[in-house]
């Protein structure tokens, strides 16, 4: 969806940034939670995202559910589905089958990932002996299979397993060389990390779109747990905003909406026009943020 910001929010020195949004969902385990997923999707789809992605569970545990959800998105809406795919615990042949199964139902965008170590985050990652050794190899295999857009991950605060940010950027560069055309970042709360990262990528001449991953905080304790697991900085000012609101969901929601709006407006003021929202299968905060960005539902693109 392309929209422009209200004049008061336009950055003074830059031309109006056209806005493009995308949403990430995960395949839930139960029927009740799946109802929540589709209700969130139906609320958000009319905002005309560039795509909606569906994650792939650890070790392929959601293989069938991910497939079923992207296939239904394709069948019942105008939203472009993007299926995640990881290398964990799978041979090249098994992964090739998954790629082809996505293509068969009309999926033309794959988010290619290595995935977390099967033994758990923090343990050593050991590739499957007949599997892809790196994400770049997976990207190349997808690109060889068909006319598929490939997005990959990026880590403004570096991946926890990376020696340093330069080593992490080397991995991103290899994925771009293999054919990735977009990177979506791990979520971050302090935009300064993203700006520094953007500058480093520019210095390295890496010029594919690097889309900030935005996690609205509907539950601070949960967001902090996610952040600790993936090495995302949680600034003291952010913790202070949510302090004492554990039993006050109404105020928490208002604070959460303000925090995410501040984050995206600051990014917009710094020339960013693309956002990937980690929805956690909830529409409310994401919808409110998109509304404040000037995006409005279009009846034509509503999910069926
Ligand atoms: P890469 O970008 O390939 O590598 C990340 C880092 O790992 C490298 O910088 C390097 O430090 C290290 N590394 C990788 N390969 C090697 C190697 N051969 N030797 C030494 N070090 C190496 N996880 C899921 O399970 N399912 C999902 O659907 C999913 N979706 C995601 C979407 C986004 C946008 C992001 C940011 C993450 C997602 N993840 C998902 C999490 C991701 O799988 C983990 O962060 C994982 O640990 C790294 O996978 P990657 O593709 O980011 O790895």
mmCIF file of C-alpha atoms and ligand atoms in Angstrom:
data_model
loop_
_atom_site.group_PDB
_atom_site.id
_atom_site.type_symbol
_atom_site.label_atom_id
_atom_site.label_comp_id
_atom_site.label_asym_id
_atom_site.label_seq_id
_atom_site.Cartn_x
_atom_site.Cartn_y
_atom_site.Cartn_z
ATOM 1 C CA UNK A 1 0.000 0.000 0.000
ATOM 2 C CA UNK A 2 1.314 3.413 -0.862
ATOM 3 C CA UNK A 3 0.299 6.390 1.236
ATOM 4 C CA UNK A 4 1.982 9.563 2.356
ATOM 5 C CA UNK A 5 2.218 11.080 5.796
ATOM 6 C CA UNK A 6 0.256 14.050 7.130
ATOM 7 C CA UNK A 7 2.245 17.248 6.374
ATOM 8 C CA UNK A 8 3.125 17.895 10.039
ATOM 9 C CA UNK A 9 4.902 14.529 10.204
ATOM 10 C CA UNK A 10 6.842 14.889 6.983
ATOM 11 C CA UNK A 11 10.559 15.134 7.607
ATOM 12 C CA UNK A 12 11.609 18.701 6.873
ATOM 13 C CA UNK A 13 14.584 17.928 4.612
ATOM 14 C CA UNK A 14 13.294 14.912 2.745
ATOM 15 C CA UNK A 15 10.636 14.353 0.135
ATOM 16 C CA UNK A 16 7.532 12.503 1.411
ATOM 17 C CA UNK A 17 8.372 8.861 1.984
ATOM 18 C CA UNK A 18 5.956 6.508 0.223
ATOM 19 C CA UNK A 19 4.897 3.960 2.813
ATOM 20 C CA UNK A 20 4.873 0.216 2.435
ATOM 21 C CA UNK A 21 3.928 -2.219 5.154
ATOM 22 C CA UNK A 22 4.023 -5.971 5.663
ATOM 23 C CA UNK A 23 2.826 -8.253 8.424
ATOM 24 C CA UNK A 24 4.183 -11.409 10.014
ATOM 25 C CA UNK A 25 1.946 -14.122 11.478
ATOM 26 C CA UNK A 26 2.766 -17.444 13.089
ATOM 27 C CA UNK A 27 0.963 -20.786 12.666
ATOM 28 C CA UNK A 28 -0.807 -21.458 15.964
ATOM 29 C CA UNK A 29 -1.204 -24.864 17.571
ATOM 30 C CA UNK A 30 -4.929 -24.891 18.333
ATOM 31 C CA UNK A 31 -8.129 -24.219 16.460
ATOM 32 C CA UNK A 32 -9.057 -21.380 18.828
ATOM 33 C CA UNK A 33 -5.735 -19.657 18.245
ATOM 34 C CA UNK A 34 -6.099 -20.189 14.524
ATOM 35 C CA UNK A 35 -9.409 -18.331 14.673
ATOM 36 C CA UNK A 36 -7.487 -15.462 16.292
ATOM 37 C CA UNK A 37 -4.923 -15.560 13.470
ATOM 38 C CA UNK A 38 -7.592 -15.289 10.756
ATOM 39 C CA UNK A 39 -9.441 -12.591 12.574
ATOM 40 C CA UNK A 40 -6.185 -10.558 12.816
ATOM 41 C CA UNK A 41 -5.439 -11.241 9.156
ATOM 42 C CA UNK A 42 -8.915 -10.158 8.054
ATOM 43 C CA UNK A 43 -8.608 -6.932 10.028
ATOM 44 C CA UNK A 44 -5.158 -6.120 8.608
ATOM 45 C CA UNK A 45 -5.456 -7.390 5.018
ATOM 46 C CA UNK A 46 -7.545 -4.404 3.807
ATOM 47 C CA UNK A 47 -4.588 -2.137 4.669
ATOM 48 C CA UNK A 48 -3.043 -3.573 1.501
ATOM 49 C CA UNK A 49 0.280 -4.821 2.821
ATOM 50 C CA UNK A 50 3.022 -5.535 0.287
ATOM 51 C CA UNK A 51 2.946 -9.093 1.680
ATOM 52 C CA UNK A 52 2.005 -11.135 4.729
ATOM 53 C CA UNK A 53 4.525 -13.662 5.946
ATOM 54 C CA UNK A 54 3.982 -16.845 7.944
ATOM 55 C CA UNK A 55 6.755 -18.263 10.108
ATOM 56 C CA UNK A 56 8.132 -21.793 9.994
ATOM 57 C CA UNK A 57 8.386 -23.547 13.355
ATOM 58 C CA UNK A 58 11.624 -24.812 14.848
ATOM 59 C CA UNK A 59 12.897 -27.853 12.952
ATOM 60 C CA UNK A 60 10.020 -27.731 10.477
ATOM 61 C CA UNK A 61 7.484 -28.432 13.228
ATOM 62 C CA UNK A 62 4.907 -26.208 11.528
ATOM 63 C CA UNK A 63 5.692 -27.327 7.986
ATOM 64 C CA UNK A 64 2.107 -28.393 7.198
ATOM 65 C CA UNK A 65 0.462 -25.530 9.095
ATOM 66 C CA UNK A 66 2.663 -22.885 7.460
ATOM 67 C CA UNK A 67 1.809 -24.373 4.083
ATOM 68 C CA UNK A 68 -1.912 -24.503 4.801
ATOM 69 C CA UNK A 69 -1.988 -20.882 6.001
ATOM 70 C CA UNK A 70 -0.065 -19.371 3.075
ATOM 71 C CA UNK A 71 -2.180 -21.444 0.661
ATOM 72 C CA UNK A 72 -5.383 -20.096 2.252
ATOM 73 C CA UNK A 73 -4.058 -16.507 2.133
ATOM 74 C CA UNK A 74 -3.353 -17.005 -1.578
ATOM 75 C CA UNK A 75 -6.780 -18.529 -2.225
ATOM 76 C CA UNK A 76 -8.938 -16.163 -0.236
ATOM 77 C CA UNK A 77 -7.297 -12.737 -0.378
ATOM 78 C CA UNK A 78 -5.407 -10.326 -2.584
ATOM 79 C CA UNK A 79 -2.530 -10.269 -0.119
ATOM 80 C CA UNK A 80 0.754 -11.695 -1.388
ATOM 81 C CA UNK A 81 1.743 -14.525 0.976
ATOM 82 C CA UNK A 82 5.377 -15.036 1.949
ATOM 83 C CA UNK A 83 6.290 -18.407 3.438
ATOM 84 C CA UNK A 84 9.207 -18.702 5.846
ATOM 85 C CA UNK A 85 11.538 -21.668 5.461
ATOM 86 C CA UNK A 86 14.481 -22.804 7.596
ATOM 87 C CA UNK A 87 17.384 -25.222 7.047
ATOM 88 C CA UNK A 88 17.106 -26.859 10.470
ATOM 89 C CA UNK A 89 17.122 -30.645 10.672
ATOM 90 C CA UNK A 90 16.274 -31.181 7.012
ATOM 91 C CA UNK A 91 18.106 -32.576 4.006
ATOM 92 C CA UNK A 92 18.366 -30.558 0.806
ATOM 93 C CA UNK A 93 15.875 -32.930 -0.816
ATOM 94 C CA UNK A 94 13.312 -32.389 1.958
ATOM 95 C CA UNK A 95 13.690 -28.617 1.713
ATOM 96 C CA UNK A 96 13.431 -28.748 -2.059
ATOM 97 C CA UNK A 97 10.096 -30.526 -1.628
ATOM 98 C CA UNK A 98 8.844 -27.738 0.631
ATOM 99 C CA UNK A 99 9.958 -25.054 -1.844
ATOM 100 C CA UNK A 100 8.106 -26.828 -4.635
ATOM 101 C CA UNK A 101 5.007 -27.290 -2.491
ATOM 102 C CA UNK A 102 4.936 -23.526 -1.909
ATOM 103 C CA UNK A 103 5.270 -22.837 -5.621
ATOM 104 C CA UNK A 104 2.483 -25.289 -6.393
ATOM 105 C CA UNK A 105 -0.052 -23.266 -4.402
ATOM 106 C CA UNK A 106 1.062 -20.001 -5.963
ATOM 107 C CA UNK A 107 3.439 -18.696 -3.312
ATOM 108 C CA UNK A 108 6.030 -16.488 -5.012
ATOM 109 C CA UNK A 109 7.873 -15.090 -1.995
ATOM 110 C CA UNK A 110 9.940 -17.054 0.526
ATOM 111 C CA UNK A 111 11.660 -15.751 3.662
ATOM 112 C CA UNK A 112 14.807 -17.909 3.777
ATOM 113 C CA UNK A 113 16.405 -18.580 7.155
ATOM 114 C CA UNK A 114 18.964 -20.801 8.777
ATOM 115 C CA UNK A 115 16.820 -21.274 11.896
ATOM 116 C CA UNK A 116 17.774 -21.771 15.515
ATOM 117 C CA UNK A 117 19.882 -24.704 16.748
ATOM 118 C CA UNK A 118 17.570 -27.686 17.350
ATOM 119 C CA UNK A 119 19.077 -28.077 20.843
ATOM 120 C CA UNK A 120 17.928 -24.549 21.672
ATOM 121 C CA UNK A 121 19.100 -20.944 21.355
ATOM 122 C CA UNK A 122 22.606 -20.601 22.748
ATOM 123 C CA UNK A 123 23.624 -24.153 21.752
ATOM 124 C CA UNK A 124 25.947 -24.831 18.800
ATOM 125 C CA UNK A 125 24.224 -24.926 15.407
ATOM 126 C CA UNK A 126 25.088 -28.116 13.553
ATOM 127 C CA UNK A 127 23.794 -28.257 9.978
ATOM 128 C CA UNK A 128 22.040 -31.426 8.786
ATOM 129 C CA UNK A 129 24.717 -33.581 7.076
ATOM 130 C CA UNK A 130 22.748 -33.638 3.799
ATOM 131 C CA UNK A 131 21.341 -30.183 4.342
ATOM 132 C CA UNK A 132 22.234 -26.630 3.411
ATOM 133 C CA UNK A 133 25.307 -25.490 5.311
ATOM 134 C CA UNK A 134 24.398 -21.812 5.177
ATOM 135 C CA UNK A 135 21.352 -19.667 4.524
ATOM 136 C CA UNK A 136 23.049 -18.368 1.372
ATOM 137 C CA UNK A 137 22.935 -21.926 -0.022
ATOM 138 C CA UNK A 138 19.204 -22.081 0.719
ATOM 139 C CA UNK A 139 18.651 -18.707 -0.978
ATOM 140 C CA UNK A 140 20.489 -19.933 -4.085
ATOM 141 C CA UNK A 141 18.427 -23.159 -4.165
ATOM 142 C CA UNK A 142 15.162 -21.220 -3.992
ATOM 143 C CA UNK A 143 16.255 -18.848 -6.750
ATOM 144 C CA UNK A 144 17.237 -21.813 -8.929
ATOM 145 C CA UNK A 145 13.830 -23.425 -8.443
ATOM 146 C CA UNK A 146 11.667 -20.696 -9.851
ATOM 147 C CA UNK A 147 10.771 -17.071 -10.165
ATOM 148 C CA UNK A 148 10.559 -16.480 -6.427
ATOM 149 C CA UNK A 149 11.304 -13.371 -4.432
ATOM 150 C CA UNK A 150 13.584 -14.161 -1.498
ATOM 151 C CA UNK A 151 13.761 -12.147 1.697
ATOM 152 C CA UNK A 152 16.266 -12.836 4.476
ATOM 153 C CA UNK A 153 16.931 -11.747 8.047
ATOM 154 C CA UNK A 154 19.207 -8.930 9.221
ATOM 155 C CA UNK A 155 20.397 -8.044 12.709
ATOM 156 C CA UNK A 156 21.016 -4.368 13.538
ATOM 157 C CA UNK A 157 22.333 -5.401 16.972
ATOM 158 C CA UNK A 158 24.106 -8.463 15.475
ATOM 159 C CA UNK A 159 22.973 -12.055 15.774
ATOM 160 C CA UNK A 160 23.876 -13.498 19.190
ATOM 161 C CA UNK A 161 26.124 -16.112 17.519
ATOM 162 C CA UNK A 162 28.058 -13.519 15.524
ATOM 163 C CA UNK A 163 31.576 -12.588 16.531
ATOM 164 C CA UNK A 164 30.868 -8.963 15.708
ATOM 165 C CA UNK A 165 28.671 -6.827 13.500
ATOM 166 C CA UNK A 166 31.088 -7.007 10.554
ATOM 167 C CA UNK A 167 30.964 -10.832 10.583
ATOM 168 C CA UNK A 168 27.190 -10.621 10.699
ATOM 169 C CA UNK A 169 27.159 -8.235 7.736
ATOM 170 C CA UNK A 170 29.397 -10.696 5.835
ATOM 171 C CA UNK A 171 26.636 -13.293 6.265
ATOM 172 C CA UNK A 172 24.033 -10.826 4.975
ATOM 173 C CA UNK A 173 26.278 -9.966 2.010
ATOM 174 C CA UNK A 174 26.557 -13.692 1.127
ATOM 175 C CA UNK A 175 22.754 -14.004 1.208
ATOM 176 C CA UNK A 176 22.420 -10.990 -1.097
ATOM 177 C CA UNK A 177 25.041 -12.414 -3.473
ATOM 178 C CA UNK A 178 22.993 -15.630 -3.561
ATOM 179 C CA UNK A 179 19.897 -13.737 -4.704
ATOM 180 C CA UNK A 180 18.064 -12.248 -1.699
ATOM 181 C CA UNK A 181 16.370 -9.007 -2.646
ATOM 182 C CA UNK A 182 15.122 -7.774 0.727
ATOM 183 C CA UNK A 183 16.234 -8.063 4.349
ATOM 184 C CA UNK A 184 13.854 -7.845 7.271
ATOM 185 C CA UNK A 185 15.432 -6.936 10.577
ATOM 186 C CA UNK A 186 15.134 -8.525 13.942
ATOM 187 C CA UNK A 187 12.968 -6.245 16.093
ATOM 188 C CA UNK A 188 14.687 -3.451 17.991
ATOM 189 C CA UNK A 189 13.427 -0.782 20.363
ATOM 190 C CA UNK A 190 16.215 1.793 20.151
ATOM 191 C CA UNK A 191 16.214 3.224 16.626
ATOM 192 C CA UNK A 192 19.834 4.356 17.030
ATOM 193 C CA UNK A 193 20.894 0.725 16.456
ATOM 194 C CA UNK A 194 19.012 0.666 13.154
ATOM 195 C CA UNK A 195 20.480 3.975 11.931
ATOM 196 C CA UNK A 196 24.034 2.857 12.724
ATOM 197 C CA UNK A 197 23.387 -0.450 10.970
ATOM 198 C CA UNK A 198 21.934 1.282 7.908
ATOM 199 C CA UNK A 199 25.065 3.449 7.692
ATOM 200 C CA UNK A 200 27.356 0.410 7.927
ATOM 201 C CA UNK A 201 25.440 -1.401 5.196
ATOM 202 C CA UNK A 202 25.656 1.688 2.984
ATOM 203 C CA UNK A 203 29.434 1.838 3.544
ATOM 204 C CA UNK A 204 29.656 -1.800 2.465
ATOM 205 C CA UNK A 205 27.654 -0.958 -0.672
ATOM 206 C CA UNK A 206 24.762 -3.259 0.308
ATOM 207 C CA UNK A 207 21.773 -1.534 -1.134
ATOM 208 C CA UNK A 208 18.802 -3.933 -1.003
ATOM 209 C CA UNK A 209 15.847 -2.696 1.069
ATOM 210 C CA UNK A 210 16.458 -3.404 4.763
ATOM 211 C CA UNK A 211 13.036 -3.243 6.321
ATOM 212 C CA UNK A 212 12.791 -2.553 10.046
ATOM 213 C CA UNK A 213 10.962 -5.283 11.954
ATOM 214 C CA UNK A 214 8.605 -3.610 14.424
ATOM 215 C CA UNK A 215 7.299 -5.436 17.480
ATOM 216 C CA UNK A 216 4.412 -3.605 19.157
ATOM 217 C CA UNK A 217 4.587 -4.393 22.867
ATOM 218 C CA UNK A 218 1.252 -5.805 23.946
ATOM 219 C CA UNK A 219 2.921 -7.625 26.849
ATOM 220 C CA UNK A 220 6.137 -6.090 28.170
ATOM 221 C CA UNK A 221 7.315 -9.149 30.152
ATOM 222 C CA UNK A 222 6.937 -11.323 27.044
ATOM 223 C CA UNK A 223 8.666 -8.745 24.799
ATOM 224 C CA UNK A 224 11.545 -8.550 27.293
ATOM 225 C CA UNK A 225 11.891 -12.359 27.221
ATOM 226 C CA UNK A 226 11.990 -12.340 23.407
ATOM 227 C CA UNK A 227 14.498 -9.483 23.460
ATOM 228 C CA UNK A 228 16.795 -11.223 25.949
ATOM 229 C CA UNK A 229 16.741 -14.403 23.853
ATOM 230 C CA UNK A 230 17.785 -12.634 20.679
ATOM 231 C CA UNK A 231 20.133 -9.999 22.061
ATOM 232 C CA UNK A 232 17.851 -7.008 21.518
ATOM 233 C CA UNK A 233 18.576 -4.048 23.748
ATOM 234 C CA UNK A 234 15.680 -3.022 26.031
ATOM 235 C CA UNK A 235 16.470 0.568 27.015
ATOM 236 C CA UNK A 236 15.769 1.619 30.615
ATOM 237 C CA UNK A 237 13.371 4.333 29.408
ATOM 238 C CA UNK A 238 11.251 1.675 27.705
ATOM 239 C CA UNK A 239 11.062 -0.512 30.815
ATOM 240 C CA UNK A 240 10.121 2.589 32.818
ATOM 241 C CA UNK A 241 7.191 3.296 30.486
ATOM 242 C CA UNK A 242 5.600 -0.060 31.335
ATOM 243 C CA UNK A 243 6.620 -0.176 34.995
ATOM 244 C CA UNK A 244 3.728 -0.746 37.396
ATOM 245 C CA UNK A 245 1.197 -1.506 34.639
ATOM 246 C CA UNK A 246 1.194 -5.283 35.054
ATOM 247 C CA UNK A 247 -2.405 -5.247 36.338
ATOM 248 C CA UNK A 248 -3.626 -2.304 34.293
ATOM 249 C CA UNK A 249 -4.228 -3.588 30.747
ATOM 250 C CA UNK A 250 -6.102 -0.487 29.624
ATOM 251 C CA UNK A 251 -3.260 1.931 30.407
ATOM 252 C CA UNK A 252 -0.763 -0.616 29.089
ATOM 253 C CA UNK A 253 -2.516 -0.631 25.722
ATOM 254 C CA UNK A 254 -2.438 3.164 25.524
ATOM 255 C CA UNK A 255 1.239 3.238 26.458
ATOM 256 C CA UNK A 256 2.009 0.485 23.944
ATOM 257 C CA UNK A 257 0.261 2.398 21.154
ATOM 258 C CA UNK A 258 2.222 5.528 22.027
ATOM 259 C CA UNK A 259 5.558 3.697 22.186
ATOM 260 C CA UNK A 260 5.159 2.034 18.788
ATOM 261 C CA UNK A 261 3.873 5.256 17.194
ATOM 262 C CA UNK A 262 6.895 7.154 18.510
ATOM 263 C CA UNK A 263 9.185 4.503 17.094
ATOM 264 C CA UNK A 264 7.704 4.464 13.597
ATOM 265 C CA UNK A 265 7.355 8.255 13.356
ATOM 266 C CA UNK A 266 11.006 8.647 14.307
ATOM 267 C CA UNK A 267 11.933 6.130 11.589
ATOM 268 C CA UNK A 268 9.775 7.995 9.079
ATOM 269 C CA UNK A 269 11.431 11.281 10.057
ATOM 270 C CA UNK A 270 14.724 9.574 9.234
ATOM 271 C CA UNK A 271 13.670 8.561 5.752
ATOM 272 C CA UNK A 272 12.253 5.067 6.378
ATOM 273 C CA UNK A 273 9.145 4.165 4.384
ATOM 274 C CA UNK A 274 8.880 0.394 4.848
ATOM 275 C CA UNK A 275 7.806 -1.440 7.969
ATOM 276 C CA UNK A 276 7.420 -5.135 8.749
ATOM 277 C CA UNK A 277 5.147 -5.642 11.744
ATOM 278 C CA UNK A 278 5.524 -8.677 13.990
ATOM 279 C CA UNK A 279 1.804 -9.041 14.698
ATOM 280 C CA UNK A 280 1.949 -12.079 17.027
ATOM 281 C CA UNK A 281 -1.438 -12.776 15.403
ATOM 282 C CA UNK A 282 -2.996 -9.669 16.993
ATOM 283 C CA UNK A 283 -4.309 -6.797 14.932
ATOM 284 C CA UNK A 284 -5.131 -4.040 17.393
ATOM 285 C CA UNK A 285 -1.818 -2.221 17.919
ATOM 286 C CA UNK A 286 -0.643 -2.823 14.366
ATOM 287 C CA UNK A 287 -3.897 -1.515 12.905
ATOM 288 C CA UNK A 288 -3.762 1.589 15.135
ATOM 289 C CA UNK A 289 -0.149 2.257 14.118
ATOM 290 C CA UNK A 290 -0.939 1.904 10.421
ATOM 291 C CA UNK A 291 -3.933 4.208 10.864
ATOM 292 C CA UNK A 292 -1.693 6.854 12.419
ATOM 293 C CA UNK A 293 0.677 6.432 9.475
ATOM 294 C CA UNK A 294 -2.219 7.436 7.242
ATOM 295 C CA UNK A 295 -3.099 3.988 5.917
ATOM 296 C CA UNK A 296 -6.792 3.219 5.460
ATOM 297 C CA UNK A 297 -8.596 -0.059 4.678
ATOM 298 C CA UNK A 298 -9.584 -0.714 1.121
ATOM 299 C CA UNK A 299 -12.814 -2.714 0.706
ATOM 300 C CA UNK A 300 -11.511 -4.303 -2.513
ATOM 301 C CA UNK A 301 -8.584 -5.937 -0.747
ATOM 302 C CA UNK A 302 -10.461 -7.254 2.249
ATOM 303 C CA UNK A 303 -9.836 -10.943 2.906
ATOM 304 C CA UNK A 304 -12.725 -13.097 1.788
HETATM 305 P P1 LIG B 1 21.838 -16.294 9.214
HETATM 306 O O1 LIG B 1 21.504 -14.887 8.853
HETATM 307 O O2 LIG B 1 22.188 -17.205 8.138
HETATM 308 O O3 LIG B 1 22.997 -16.293 10.250
HETATM 309 C C1 LIG B 1 22.882 -15.534 11.452
HETATM 310 C C2 LIG B 1 24.195 -15.638 12.203
HETATM 311 O O4 LIG B 1 24.419 -16.989 12.582
HETATM 312 C C3 LIG B 1 25.391 -15.261 11.389
HETATM 313 O O5 LIG B 1 25.621 -13.899 11.382
HETATM 314 C C4 LIG B 1 26.480 -16.036 12.096
HETATM 315 O O6 LIG B 1 26.847 -15.414 13.271
HETATM 316 C C5 LIG B 1 25.797 -17.295 12.474
HETATM 317 N N1 LIG B 1 26.019 -18.304 11.440
HETATM 318 C C6 LIG B 1 25.154 -18.681 10.486
HETATM 319 N N2 LIG B 1 25.671 -19.654 9.715
HETATM 320 C C7 LIG B 1 26.886 -19.894 10.219
HETATM 321 C C8 LIG B 1 27.934 -20.806 9.883
HETATM 322 N N3 LIG B 1 27.819 -21.691 8.865
HETATM 323 N N4 LIG B 1 29.068 -20.774 10.636
HETATM 324 C C9 LIG B 1 29.198 -19.906 11.658
HETATM 325 N N5 LIG B 1 28.239 -19.034 12.036
HETATM 326 C C10 LIG B 1 27.119 -19.015 11.323
HETATM 327 N N6 LIG B 1 13.232 -18.728 13.054
HETATM 328 C C11 LIG B 1 12.442 -19.810 12.787
HETATM 329 O O7 LIG B 1 12.682 -20.901 13.308
HETATM 330 N N7 LIG B 1 11.364 -19.681 11.935
HETATM 331 C C12 LIG B 1 11.054 -18.531 11.314
HETATM 332 O O8 LIG B 1 10.084 -18.464 10.561
HETATM 333 C C13 LIG B 1 11.861 -17.377 11.573
HETATM 334 N N8 LIG B 1 11.616 -16.192 10.965
HETATM 335 C C14 LIG B 1 12.453 -15.132 11.184
HETATM 336 C C15 LIG B 1 12.226 -13.939 10.492
HETATM 337 C C16 LIG B 1 13.051 -12.831 10.686
HETATM 338 C C17 LIG B 1 12.779 -11.559 9.926
HETATM 339 C C18 LIG B 1 14.147 -12.917 11.610
HETATM 340 C C19 LIG B 1 15.019 -11.718 11.845
HETATM 341 C C20 LIG B 1 14.393 -14.113 12.284
HETATM 342 C C21 LIG B 1 13.561 -15.224 12.083
HETATM 343 N N9 LIG B 1 13.790 -16.439 12.730
HETATM 344 C C22 LIG B 1 12.975 -17.527 12.469
HETATM 345 C C23 LIG B 1 14.896 -16.581 13.691
HETATM 346 C C24 LIG B 1 16.172 -17.144 13.029
HETATM 347 O O9 LIG B 1 15.906 -18.448 12.561
HETATM 348 C C25 LIG B 1 17.278 -17.170 14.062
HETATM 349 O O10 LIG B 1 17.673 -15.890 14.426
HETATM 350 C C26 LIG B 1 18.465 -18.045 13.682
HETATM 351 O O11 LIG B 1 19.300 -18.219 14.821
HETATM 352 C C27 LIG B 1 19.332 -17.493 12.576
HETATM 353 O O12 LIG B 1 18.754 -17.693 11.333
HETATM 354 P P2 LIG B 1 19.133 -16.646 10.143
HETATM 355 O O13 LIG B 1 18.550 -17.070 8.888
HETATM 356 O O14 LIG B 1 18.839 -15.285 10.631
HETATM 357 O O15 LIG B 1 20.695 -16.932 10.111
#
